mmCIF file of C-alpha atoms in Angstrom:
data_model
loop_
_atom_site.group_PDB
_atom_site.id
_atom_site.type_symbol
_atom_site.label_atom_id
_atom_site.label_comp_id
_atom_site.label_asym_id
_atom_site.label_seq_id
_atom_site.Cartn_x
_atom_site.Cartn_y
_atom_site.Cartn_z
ATOM 1 C CA MET E 29 -0.032 -0.158 -0.153
ATOM 2 C CA GLU E 30 1.692 3.107 -1.332
ATOM 3 C CA ILE E 31 1.232 6.120 1.307
ATOM 4 C CA VAL E 32 0.871 9.913 0.358
ATOM 5 C CA GLU E 33 0.575 12.923 2.711
ATOM 6 C CA VAL E 34 -2.414 15.331 2.523
ATOM 7 C CA ALA E 35 -3.829 18.114 4.605
ATOM 8 C CA GLU E 36 -7.244 18.862 5.239
ATOM 9 C CA GLY E 37 -8.695 21.491 7.453
ATOM 10 C CA LEU E 38 -5.995 21.308 10.564
ATOM 11 C CA ALA E 39 -5.150 17.747 9.914
ATOM 12 C CA ARG E 40 -2.259 16.356 8.055
ATOM 13 C CA LEU E 41 -2.915 12.745 6.914
ATOM 14 C CA LYS E 42 -1.361 9.498 5.430
ATOM 15 C CA VAL E 43 -3.710 8.320 2.843
ATOM 16 C CA PRO E 44 -3.363 5.393 0.392
ATOM 17 C CA LEU E 45 -2.469 6.467 -3.124
ATOM 18 C CA ALA E 46 -4.563 4.721 -5.687
ATOM 19 C CA GLY E 47 -5.840 5.160 -9.324
ATOM 20 C CA ARG E 48 -9.502 5.299 -8.088
ATOM 21 C CA ILE E 49 -10.602 5.821 -4.726
ATOM 22 C CA TYR E 50 -12.667 2.517 -4.591
ATOM 23 C CA ASP E 51 -9.426 0.444 -5.258
ATOM 24 C CA SER E 52 -7.634 1.566 -2.079
ATOM 25 C CA PRO E 53 -7.338 -0.882 0.740
ATOM 26 C CA VAL E 54 -8.343 2.199 3.035
ATOM 27 C CA PHE E 55 -11.162 4.391 1.874
ATOM 28 C CA TYR E 56 -10.100 8.174 1.578
ATOM 29 C CA ASN E 57 -12.311 10.334 -0.606
ATOM 30 C CA PRO E 58 -11.183 13.947 -1.073
ATOM 31 C CA LEU E 59 -14.588 15.113 -2.489
ATOM 32 C CA MET E 60 -16.040 14.241 0.926
ATOM 33 C CA ARG E 61 -14.384 17.494 2.298
ATOM 34 C CA LEU E 62 -17.463 19.573 2.411
ATOM 35 C CA ASN E 63 -19.155 16.957 4.103
ATOM 36 C CA ARG E 64 -16.306 16.775 6.878
ATOM 37 C CA ASP E 65 -16.192 20.495 7.157
ATOM 38 C CA ILE E 66 -19.894 20.786 7.858
ATOM 39 C CA SER E 67 -19.668 18.163 10.243
ATOM 40 C CA VAL E 68 -16.693 19.781 12.116
ATOM 41 C CA PHE E 69 -18.648 22.877 12.283
ATOM 42 C CA ALA E 70 -21.575 21.018 13.480
ATOM 43 C CA VAL E 71 -19.423 19.426 16.261
ATOM 44 C CA LYS E 72 -18.210 22.601 17.374
ATOM 45 C CA THR E 73 -21.653 24.343 17.491
ATOM 46 C CA LEU E 74 -23.320 21.454 19.437
ATOM 47 C CA ALA E 75 -20.231 20.832 21.727
ATOM 48 C CA PRO E 76 -21.069 17.197 22.472
ATOM 49 C CA ARG E 77 -18.682 15.366 25.032
ATOM 50 C CA LYS E 78 -18.209 12.232 23.598
ATOM 51 C CA VAL E 79 -18.109 11.507 19.902
ATOM 52 C CA LEU E 80 -18.033 8.433 17.932
ATOM 53 C CA ASP E 81 -16.718 8.041 14.155
ATOM 54 C CA ALA E 82 -18.084 4.737 13.578
ATOM 55 C CA PHE E 83 -16.347 4.101 10.058
ATOM 56 C CA SER E 84 -12.993 5.864 10.450
ATOM 57 C CA ALA E 85 -11.064 4.624 7.564
ATOM 58 C CA THR E 86 -7.956 6.595 7.522
ATOM 59 C CA GLY E 87 -9.293 8.628 10.708
ATOM 60 C CA VAL E 88 -9.449 11.893 9.056
ATOM 61 C CA ARG E 89 -13.036 12.966 10.277
ATOM 62 C CA GLY E 90 -12.302 11.850 14.038
ATOM 63 C CA ILE E 91 -8.773 13.275 14.247
ATOM 64 C CA ARG E 92 -10.585 16.451 12.656
ATOM 65 C CA TYR E 93 -13.099 16.410 15.580
ATOM 66 C CA ALA E 94 -10.448 16.053 17.997
ATOM 67 C CA LEU E 95 -7.962 18.805 16.442
ATOM 68 C CA GLU E 96 -10.784 21.656 15.652
ATOM 69 C CA THR E 97 -13.609 21.034 18.022
ATOM 70 C CA PRO E 98 -13.760 21.243 22.189
ATOM 71 C CA VAL E 99 -14.956 17.323 22.184
ATOM 72 C CA GLU E 100 -13.468 15.814 25.141
ATOM 73 C CA GLU E 101 -13.558 12.057 23.967
ATOM 74 C CA VAL E 102 -13.327 10.932 20.487
ATOM 75 C CA TRP E 103 -13.690 7.147 19.604
ATOM 76 C CA LEU E 104 -12.510 5.941 15.869
ATOM 77 C CA ASN E 105 -13.397 2.857 14.769
ATOM 78 C CA ASP E 106 -12.975 0.787 11.863
ATOM 79 C CA LEU E 107 -13.220 -3.280 11.054
ATOM 80 C CA SER E 108 -10.101 -3.067 8.590
ATOM 81 C CA GLU E 109 -6.982 -3.901 9.966
ATOM 82 C CA GLU E 110 -4.940 -1.823 7.637
ATOM 83 C CA ALA E 111 -7.370 1.096 8.547
ATOM 84 C CA PHE E 112 -6.658 0.566 12.197
ATOM 85 C CA GLY E 113 -2.690 0.820 11.669
ATOM 86 C CA LEU E 114 -3.318 3.993 9.465
ATOM 87 C CA ILE E 115 -5.389 5.603 12.196
ATOM 88 C CA LEU E 116 -2.633 5.161 14.801
ATOM 89 C CA GLN E 117 0.067 6.367 12.305
ATOM 90 C CA ASN E 118 -2.560 9.665 11.737
ATOM 91 C CA ILE E 119 -2.917 9.973 15.551
ATOM 92 C CA GLU E 120 0.797 9.993 15.870
ATOM 93 C CA LEU E 121 1.334 12.359 12.787
ATOM 94 C CA ASN E 122 -0.990 15.000 14.498
ATOM 95 C CA PHE E 123 -0.574 14.712 18.041
ATOM 96 C CA GLY E 124 3.126 13.683 18.311
ATOM 97 C CA VAL E 125 2.246 10.664 20.279
ATOM 98 C CA ARG E 126 1.409 6.860 19.472
ATOM 99 C CA PRO E 127 -1.692 5.271 21.032
ATOM 100 C CA VAL E 128 -0.961 2.641 23.454
ATOM 101 C CA VAL E 129 -2.254 -0.488 21.821
ATOM 102 C CA GLU E 130 -3.702 -3.410 23.322
ATOM 103 C CA GLY E 131 -5.266 -6.130 20.908
ATOM 104 C CA ASP E 132 -7.897 -4.494 18.753
ATOM 105 C CA SER E 133 -8.180 -1.379 21.123
ATOM 106 C CA ALA E 134 -5.664 1.677 21.545
ATOM 107 C CA GLU E 135 -5.817 4.910 23.418
ATOM 108 C CA VAL E 136 -3.934 8.075 24.087
ATOM 109 C CA SER E 137 -4.573 11.426 26.217
ATOM 110 C CA VAL E 138 -3.403 14.414 24.698
ATOM 111 C CA ASP E 139 -4.473 18.054 26.283
ATOM 112 C CA ARG E 140 -6.962 16.455 28.377
ATOM 113 C CA ARG E 141 -8.661 14.825 25.627
ATOM 114 C CA ARG E 142 -9.169 11.141 25.187
ATOM 115 C CA ILE E 143 -8.881 9.467 21.620
ATOM 116 C CA LEU E 144 -9.878 5.721 21.457
ATOM 117 C CA VAL E 145 -9.199 3.536 18.487
ATOM 118 C CA ARG E 146 -11.296 0.206 17.967
ATOM 119 C CA ARG E 147 -11.134 -2.444 15.308
ATOM 120 C CA SER E 148 -14.652 -3.837 15.659
ATOM 121 C CA ASP E 149 -17.749 -4.276 13.774
ATOM 122 C CA ALA E 150 -19.701 -1.151 13.971
ATOM 123 C CA ASN E 151 -22.985 -2.610 15.068
ATOM 124 C CA ALA E 152 -21.249 -4.643 17.943
ATOM 125 C CA LEU E 153 -19.367 -1.661 19.402
ATOM 126 C CA MET E 154 -22.445 0.473 19.382
ATOM 127 C CA SER E 155 -24.578 -2.229 20.817
ATOM 128 C CA ALA E 156 -21.795 -2.541 23.412
ATOM 129 C CA MET E 157 -21.686 1.175 24.402
ATOM 130 C CA PHE E 158 -25.338 1.652 25.499
ATOM 131 C CA ARG E 159 -26.434 5.324 25.661
ATOM 132 C CA TYR E 160 -22.871 6.550 25.744
ATOM 133 C CA PHE E 161 -22.223 8.908 22.974
ATOM 134 C CA ASP E 162 -23.442 12.389 22.689
ATOM 135 C CA PHE E 163 -22.575 12.414 19.041
ATOM 136 C CA VAL E 164 -22.799 9.472 16.692
ATOM 137 C CA ASP E 165 -21.302 9.778 13.150
ATOM 138 C CA LEU E 166 -22.554 6.954 10.626
ATOM 139 C CA ASP E 167 -20.846 7.686 7.229
ATOM 140 C CA PRO E 168 -20.917 4.061 5.900
ATOM 141 C CA PHE E 169 -20.149 2.828 2.262
ATOM 142 C CA GLY E 170 -23.761 2.741 0.910
ATOM 143 C CA SER E 171 -26.823 2.278 3.007
ATOM 144 C CA PRO E 172 -27.053 3.359 6.917
ATOM 145 C CA ALA E 173 -29.961 1.551 7.221
ATOM 146 C CA PRO E 174 -28.204 -1.525 8.944
ATOM 147 C CA PHE E 175 -26.723 0.423 11.510
ATOM 148 C CA LEU E 176 -29.725 2.674 12.326
ATOM 149 C CA ASP E 177 -30.846 0.448 15.541
ATOM 150 C CA SER E 178 -27.654 0.306 16.919
ATOM 151 C CA ALA E 179 -26.798 3.879 16.433
ATOM 152 C CA LEU E 180 -30.100 4.673 18.361
ATOM 153 C CA ARG E 181 -28.997 2.729 21.016
ATOM 154 C CA THR E 182 -25.858 4.077 21.545
ATOM 155 C CA VAL E 183 -26.420 7.580 21.330
ATOM 156 C CA ARG E 184 -27.628 9.428 24.711
ATOM 157 C CA ARG E 185 -31.121 10.944 24.929
ATOM 158 C CA LYS E 186 -30.868 14.592 23.456
ATOM 159 C CA GLY E 187 -27.904 13.361 21.413
ATOM 160 C CA ILE E 188 -27.284 13.953 17.718
ATOM 161 C CA LEU E 189 -26.957 11.442 15.005
ATOM 162 C CA GLY E 190 -24.916 12.574 11.700
ATOM 163 C CA ILE E 191 -25.822 10.228 9.116
ATOM 164 C CA THR E 192 -24.586 9.988 5.513
ATOM 165 C CA ALA E 193 -26.187 7.868 2.706
ATOM 166 C CA THR E 194 -24.234 7.275 -0.568
ATOM 167 C CA ASP E 195 -26.593 4.813 -1.858
ATOM 168 C CA THR E 196 -28.492 7.799 -3.825
ATOM 169 C CA GLY E 197 -29.382 5.410 -6.804
ATOM 170 C CA VAL E 198 -31.506 3.090 -4.282
ATOM 171 C CA LEU E 199 -33.323 6.445 -2.474
ATOM 172 C CA CYS E 200 -33.963 8.121 -5.502
ATOM 173 C CA GLY E 201 -35.679 5.246 -7.300
ATOM 174 C CA ALA E 202 -33.039 3.651 -9.768
ATOM 175 C CA TYR E 203 -33.309 0.420 -7.660
ATOM 176 C CA ARG E 204 -36.857 0.594 -6.423
ATOM 177 C CA ASN E 205 -36.805 -2.836 -5.052
ATOM 178 C CA ALA E 206 -33.564 -2.157 -2.818
ATOM 179 C CA CYS E 207 -35.221 0.800 -1.638
ATOM 180 C CA ARG E 208 -38.401 -0.871 -0.498
ATOM 181 C CA ARG E 209 -36.242 -3.572 1.173
ATOM 182 C CA LYS E 210 -33.935 -1.199 3.163
ATOM 183 C CA TYR E 211 -36.033 1.575 3.949
ATOM 184 C CA LEU E 212 -39.506 0.368 3.574
ATOM 185 C CA ALA E 213 -40.542 2.966 1.246
ATOM 186 C CA GLU E 214 -41.487 3.653 -2.118
ATOM 187 C CA PRO E 215 -39.143 6.062 -4.123
ATOM 188 C CA LEU E 216 -39.837 8.360 -6.931
ATOM 189 C CA ARG E 217 -38.102 8.756 -10.220
ATOM 190 C CA GLY E 218 -37.778 12.215 -11.946
ATOM 191 C CA GLU E 219 -36.769 15.737 -11.063
ATOM 192 C CA LEU E 220 -38.069 15.462 -7.541
ATOM 193 C CA CYS E 221 -35.953 12.578 -6.887
ATOM 194 C CA HIS E 222 -33.137 13.896 -4.546
ATOM 195 C CA GLU E 223 -35.530 15.676 -1.932
ATOM 196 C CA VAL E 224 -37.680 12.737 -2.066
ATOM 197 C CA GLY E 225 -34.801 10.411 -1.224
ATOM 198 C CA LEU E 226 -33.507 12.646 1.485
ATOM 199 C CA ARG E 227 -36.793 12.717 3.180
ATOM 200 C CA ILE E 228 -37.240 8.829 2.614
ATOM 201 C CA LEU E 229 -34.042 8.664 4.697
ATOM 202 C CA ILE E 230 -35.310 10.951 7.674
ATOM 203 C CA GLY E 231 -38.520 9.287 7.518
ATOM 204 C CA THR E 232 -36.771 5.783 8.152
ATOM 205 C CA VAL E 233 -35.070 7.305 10.778
ATOM 206 C CA VAL E 234 -38.126 8.547 12.343
ATOM 207 C CA ARG E 235 -39.763 5.117 12.255
ATOM 208 C CA TYR E 236 -36.438 3.325 13.834
ATOM 209 C CA ALA E 237 -36.508 5.907 16.771
ATOM 210 C CA ALA E 238 -40.325 5.483 17.473
ATOM 211 C CA LYS E 239 -39.494 1.748 18.393
ATOM 212 C CA TYR E 240 -37.723 3.254 21.450
ATOM 213 C CA ASP E 241 -40.113 5.909 22.417
ATOM 214 C CA MET E 242 -37.994 8.869 20.642
ATOM 215 C CA GLY E 243 -38.818 11.480 18.353
ATOM 216 C CA ILE E 244 -36.401 13.180 16.008
ATOM 217 C CA LYS E 245 -35.586 17.046 15.357
ATOM 218 C CA VAL E 246 -34.000 17.955 11.950
ATOM 219 C CA LEU E 247 -31.303 20.367 12.606
ATOM 220 C CA LEU E 248 -29.815 20.080 8.989
ATOM 221 C CA ALA E 249 -30.481 17.732 5.901
ATOM 222 C CA TYR E 250 -29.057 18.319 2.533
ATOM 223 C CA TYR E 251 -28.142 16.562 -0.773
ATOM 224 C CA ARG E 252 -24.597 16.887 -2.336
ATOM 225 C CA ASP E 253 -22.409 15.234 -4.811
ATOM 226 C CA HIS E 254 -24.194 12.109 -4.842
ATOM 227 C CA TYR E 255 -24.782 11.784 -1.124
ATOM 228 C CA PHE E 256 -27.145 12.361 1.549
ATOM 229 C CA ARG E 257 -26.268 13.790 4.919
ATOM 230 C CA VAL E 258 -28.732 14.832 7.953
ATOM 231 C CA PHE E 259 -28.138 15.798 11.558
ATOM 232 C CA LEU E 260 -30.749 14.719 13.662
ATOM 233 C CA LYS E 261 -31.310 15.378 17.631
ATOM 234 C CA VAL E 262 -32.864 12.696 19.116
ATOM 235 C CA VAL E 263 -35.849 13.839 21.793
ATOM 236 C CA ASN E 264 -36.643 11.516 24.481
ATOM 237 C CA GLY E 265 -40.669 10.448 24.777
ATOM 238 C CA ALA E 266 -43.249 8.557 23.438
ATOM 239 C CA ARG E 267 -45.146 12.001 23.005
ATOM 240 C CA LYS E 268 -42.253 13.240 20.898
ATOM 241 C CA ALA E 269 -42.274 9.852 18.803
ATOM 242 C CA ASP E 270 -45.793 10.463 18.117
ATOM 243 C CA GLU E 271 -45.265 13.859 16.958
ATOM 244 C CA SER E 272 -42.521 12.782 14.615
ATOM 245 C CA LEU E 273 -44.566 10.028 13.213
ATOM 246 C CA SER E 274 -47.195 12.637 12.554
ATOM 247 C CA THR E 275 -45.036 14.572 10.354
ATOM 248 C CA LEU E 276 -44.571 11.352 7.975
ATOM 249 C CA GLY E 277 -46.769 11.406 4.871
ATOM 250 C CA TYR E 278 -46.669 10.801 1.142
ATOM 251 C CA LEU E 279 -45.985 12.539 -2.268
ATOM 252 C CA TRP E 280 -47.552 12.339 -5.915
ATOM 253 C CA GLN E 281 -46.987 13.899 -8.735
ATOM 254 C CA ASP E 282 -48.906 14.075 -12.039
ATOM 255 C CA GLU E 283 -47.859 13.976 -15.704
ATOM 256 C CA SER E 284 -48.030 17.809 -15.810
ATOM 257 C CA GLY E 285 -45.685 18.285 -13.225
ATOM 258 C CA LYS E 286 -48.082 19.349 -10.589
ATOM 259 C CA PHE E 287 -47.318 17.786 -7.008
ATOM 260 C CA GLU E 288 -49.116 17.430 -3.838
ATOM 261 C CA TYR E 289 -48.485 15.798 -0.416
ATOM 262 C CA SER E 290 -50.335 14.699 2.716
ATOM 263 C CA MET E 291 -49.683 13.767 6.304
ATOM 264 C CA GLY E 292 -50.280 10.271 7.324
ATOM 265 C CA LEU E 293 -49.056 6.847 8.025
ATOM 266 C CA LEU E 294 -51.202 5.606 4.697
ATOM 267 C CA PRO E 295 -51.267 6.835 1.243
ATOM 268 C CA THR E 296 -54.205 8.188 0.002
ATOM 269 C CA THR E 297 -53.166 8.155 -3.582
ATOM 270 C CA PRO E 298 -52.109 4.940 -5.717
ATOM 271 C CA GLY E 299 -48.246 5.185 -6.993
ATOM 272 C CA ALA E 300 -47.328 7.822 -4.127
ATOM 273 C CA ALA E 301 -43.793 8.077 -2.936
ATOM 274 C CA GLY E 302 -42.895 7.484 1.011
ATOM 275 C CA PRO E 303 -43.551 7.344 3.476
ATOM 276 C CA LEU E 304 -41.280 10.275 3.869
ATOM 277 C CA TRP E 305 -40.447 13.384 6.059
ATOM 278 C CA LEU E 306 -42.868 16.423 5.422
ATOM 279 C CA GLY E 307 -41.420 18.656 8.208
ATOM 280 C CA PRO E 308 -38.500 21.121 8.175
ATOM 281 C CA LEU E 309 -35.008 19.996 6.669
ATOM 282 C CA GLU E 310 -33.360 22.924 8.646
ATOM 283 C CA ASP E 311 -33.271 24.597 12.026
ATOM 284 C CA ASP E 312 -32.115 28.413 10.962
ATOM 285 C CA ALA E 313 -30.173 29.130 14.083
ATOM 286 C CA PHE E 314 -28.232 25.823 13.767
ATOM 287 C CA VAL E 315 -27.395 26.380 9.666
ATOM 288 C CA GLN E 316 -26.703 30.238 10.499
ATOM 289 C CA SER E 317 -23.800 29.000 13.139
ATOM 290 C CA LEU E 318 -22.381 26.842 10.654
ATOM 291 C CA HIS E 319 -22.401 29.324 8.059
ATOM 292 C CA GLU E 320 -20.520 31.867 10.577
ATOM 293 C CA LEU E 321 -18.169 29.132 11.566
ATOM 294 C CA SER E 322 -17.206 28.508 7.958
ATOM 295 C CA LEU E 323 -16.504 32.336 7.503
ATOM 296 C CA GLU E 324 -14.117 32.339 10.686
ATOM 297 C CA HIS E 325 -12.143 28.909 10.008
ATOM 298 C CA PRO E 326 -8.909 29.875 8.852
ATOM 299 C CA LEU E 327 -8.436 27.049 6.519
ATOM 300 C CA GLY E 328 -12.107 27.070 5.428
ATOM 301 C CA ASP E 329 -12.973 26.055 1.706
ATOM 302 C CA LEU E 330 -15.120 28.787 -0.318
ATOM 303 C CA LYS E 331 -17.008 25.906 -1.534
ATOM 304 C CA THR E 332 -18.437 24.941 1.919
ATOM 305 C CA THR E 333 -18.790 28.658 2.739
ATOM 306 C CA GLU E 334 -20.964 29.158 -0.434
ATOM 307 C CA PHE E 335 -23.074 25.934 0.086
ATOM 308 C CA LEU E 336 -23.836 27.020 3.811
ATOM 309 C CA SER E 337 -24.752 30.252 2.484
ATOM 310 C CA LEU E 338 -27.161 28.536 -0.114
ATOM 311 C CA LEU E 339 -28.622 26.665 2.590
ATOM 312 C CA SER E 340 -29.281 29.269 5.007
ATOM 313 C CA SER E 341 -31.263 31.436 2.322
ATOM 314 C CA GLU E 342 -33.245 28.722 1.076
ATOM 315 C CA LEU E 343 -36.934 28.668 1.480
ATOM 316 C CA ASP E 344 -37.777 25.565 3.802
ATOM 317 C CA VAL E 345 -40.919 24.172 2.248
ATOM 318 C CA PRO E 346 -41.358 20.603 0.933
ATOM 319 C CA PHE E 347 -40.359 20.189 -2.571
ATOM 320 C CA TYR E 348 -39.437 22.630 -5.749
ATOM 321 C CA TYR E 349 -40.261 22.891 -9.282
ATOM 322 C CA ASP E 350 -37.507 22.494 -12.172
ATOM 323 C CA THR E 351 -37.754 25.066 -14.578
ATOM 324 C CA HIS E 352 -36.611 22.781 -17.429
ATOM 325 C CA ALA E 353 -38.689 20.174 -16.519
ATOM 326 C CA LEU E 354 -41.695 22.706 -16.614
ATOM 327 C CA ALA E 355 -40.516 24.221 -19.638
ATOM 328 C CA ARG E 356 -40.469 20.725 -21.321
ATOM 329 C CA ARG E 357 -43.807 19.688 -20.449
ATOM 330 C CA THR E 358 -45.589 23.042 -21.140
ATOM 331 C CA GLY E 359 -43.707 23.625 -24.307
ATOM 332 C CA VAL E 360 -42.396 27.053 -23.433
ATOM 333 C CA GLY E 361 -38.789 28.055 -23.579
ATOM 334 C CA ILE E 362 -36.454 27.795 -20.421
ATOM 335 C CA PRO E 363 -36.828 31.199 -18.530
ATOM 336 C CA LYS E 364 -33.701 32.389 -16.501
ATOM 337 C CA LEU E 365 -34.042 31.407 -12.889
ATOM 338 C CA GLN E 366 -33.515 34.821 -11.478
ATOM 339 C CA ALA E 367 -36.445 36.263 -13.717
ATOM 340 C CA LEU E 368 -38.886 33.596 -12.746
ATOM 341 C CA ILE E 369 -37.898 34.318 -8.919
ATOM 342 C CA ASP E 370 -38.697 37.960 -9.227
ATOM 343 C CA GLU E 371 -41.637 37.406 -10.961
ATOM 344 C CA LEU E 372 -43.218 35.259 -8.273
ATOM 345 C CA LEU E 373 -41.736 37.616 -5.653
ATOM 346 C CA SER E 374 -43.540 40.353 -7.274
ATOM 347 C CA ARG E 375 -46.837 38.525 -6.848
ATOM 348 C CA GLY E 376 -46.080 38.001 -3.061
ATOM 349 C CA TYR E 377 -45.072 34.589 -2.898
ATOM 350 C CA ARG E 378 -41.825 33.685 -1.324
ATOM 351 C CA THR E 379 -39.291 32.144 -3.620
ATOM 352 C CA THR E 380 -35.631 31.147 -3.604
ATOM 353 C CA ARG E 381 -33.144 29.067 -5.344
ATOM 354 C CA THR E 382 -32.658 25.369 -3.745
ATOM 355 C CA HIS E 383 -29.459 23.270 -3.273
ATOM 356 C CA PHE E 384 -31.167 20.620 -4.464
ATOM 357 C CA SER E 385 -30.786 21.608 -8.264
ATOM 358 C CA PRO E 386 -29.394 24.700 -9.884
ATOM 359 C CA THR E 387 -32.388 25.164 -12.446
ATOM 360 C CA SER E 388 -34.952 24.521 -9.584
ATOM 361 C CA ILE E 389 -36.815 26.875 -7.273
ATOM 362 C CA LYS E 390 -38.517 26.634 -3.825
ATOM 363 C CA THR E 391 -41.592 28.717 -3.594
ATOM 364 C CA GLU E 392 -44.859 29.070 -1.771
ATOM 365 C CA ALA E 393 -46.761 29.669 -5.023
ATOM 366 C CA PRO E 394 -49.350 27.205 -5.960
ATOM 367 C CA PHE E 395 -48.469 25.101 -9.246
ATOM 368 C CA GLU E 396 -50.987 27.243 -11.480
ATOM 369 C CA GLU E 397 -49.448 30.614 -10.267
ATOM 370 C CA VAL E 398 -45.950 29.163 -11.129
ATOM 371 C CA LEU E 399 -46.969 28.301 -14.561
ATOM 372 C CA SER E 400 -48.630 31.764 -14.824
ATOM 373 C CA ALA E 401 -45.264 33.446 -13.999
ATOM 374 C CA LEU E 402 -43.265 31.111 -16.510
ATOM 375 C CA GLU E 403 -45.606 32.024 -19.373
ATOM 376 C CA LYS E 404 -45.421 35.838 -18.263
ATOM 377 C CA VAL E 405 -41.633 35.729 -18.080
ATOM 378 C CA ASN E 406 -41.179 34.146 -21.423
ATOM 379 C CA ASN E 407 -43.571 36.423 -23.003
ATOM 380 C CA GLN E 408 -41.392 39.290 -21.635
ATOM 381 C CA ARG E 409 -38.137 37.703 -22.911
ATOM 382 C CA HIS E 410 -39.526 37.742 -26.533
ATOM 383 C CA LEU E 411 -40.827 41.123 -26.276
ATOM 384 C CA ILE E 412 -37.440 42.623 -25.842
#
């Protein structure tokens, strides 16, 4: 395994050199830096005492938590023997001390901060550490569904789950049967698939949590670079679980592009997508805090700052209208996005761009009003 050294945030890392990231014996994806940047800002904002990075690989995420946040105890775990060895090297590289190793465990204390390393199956480790962690980070290869039960058992009441799902093809309906198996939900193909997939993921966590009399509060949920990422606060009590379940529902879309959604545990229309989360996708104060931290970070990435700025300004209503899809269905020209936004704003409807798609808008306007605005913008363009 050929090794190269890279830098990310405040961390220096030894990572495998490979022609393709998937060919490496230990996984490191530089394209996921934005994911890790936002996660660091989240941990910095939430200030949990004990954090678990359940799928550490090179250790980049957990090491950045230890370097860049006030966390008191960080656990880095990976089942791979090669990953375990590389994590130990990277801890020594960043902290100047090599952890003391005993079998499949290692530990080091640096500046009153404990860093613990385990070589274990993630489910086994989480099941053994009942109600121990304040923040549990799940970033597996593919679906997080097989790890949700254990994650909900290991996280403390009022703790946080940070979950990544890279099986976007499943959640977006390309593999419908796989979505039914893994998430017990019906996906949707088409221009709305990314938001539908994200909301199916959250809805799945809500249903898993309800078994343990726990509800869920969404702090932030987003889609980016072919993955989904959610930060969910666990809230205790059967009533909170019921409240979260009551926010689940279904979406359906007709051939014209018009969509409707309704809350309920059962669909009212054949072919509806769901069950899925129909509540907010972000907490305004939390996202604003992340954005401010990105501006202050000495090694902040401009892409991360710009993305958080877009998230903080985005209208938080379910689903969006893709202007290219609407133009194709109605036979009109594709409008300039800002012109359509301005027209809907002039009619009194809050409207913004959306991070889900560069050609789409989020708006409070009804479908018929969006079509009317689209037609007007196109007519004005032809008159110029």
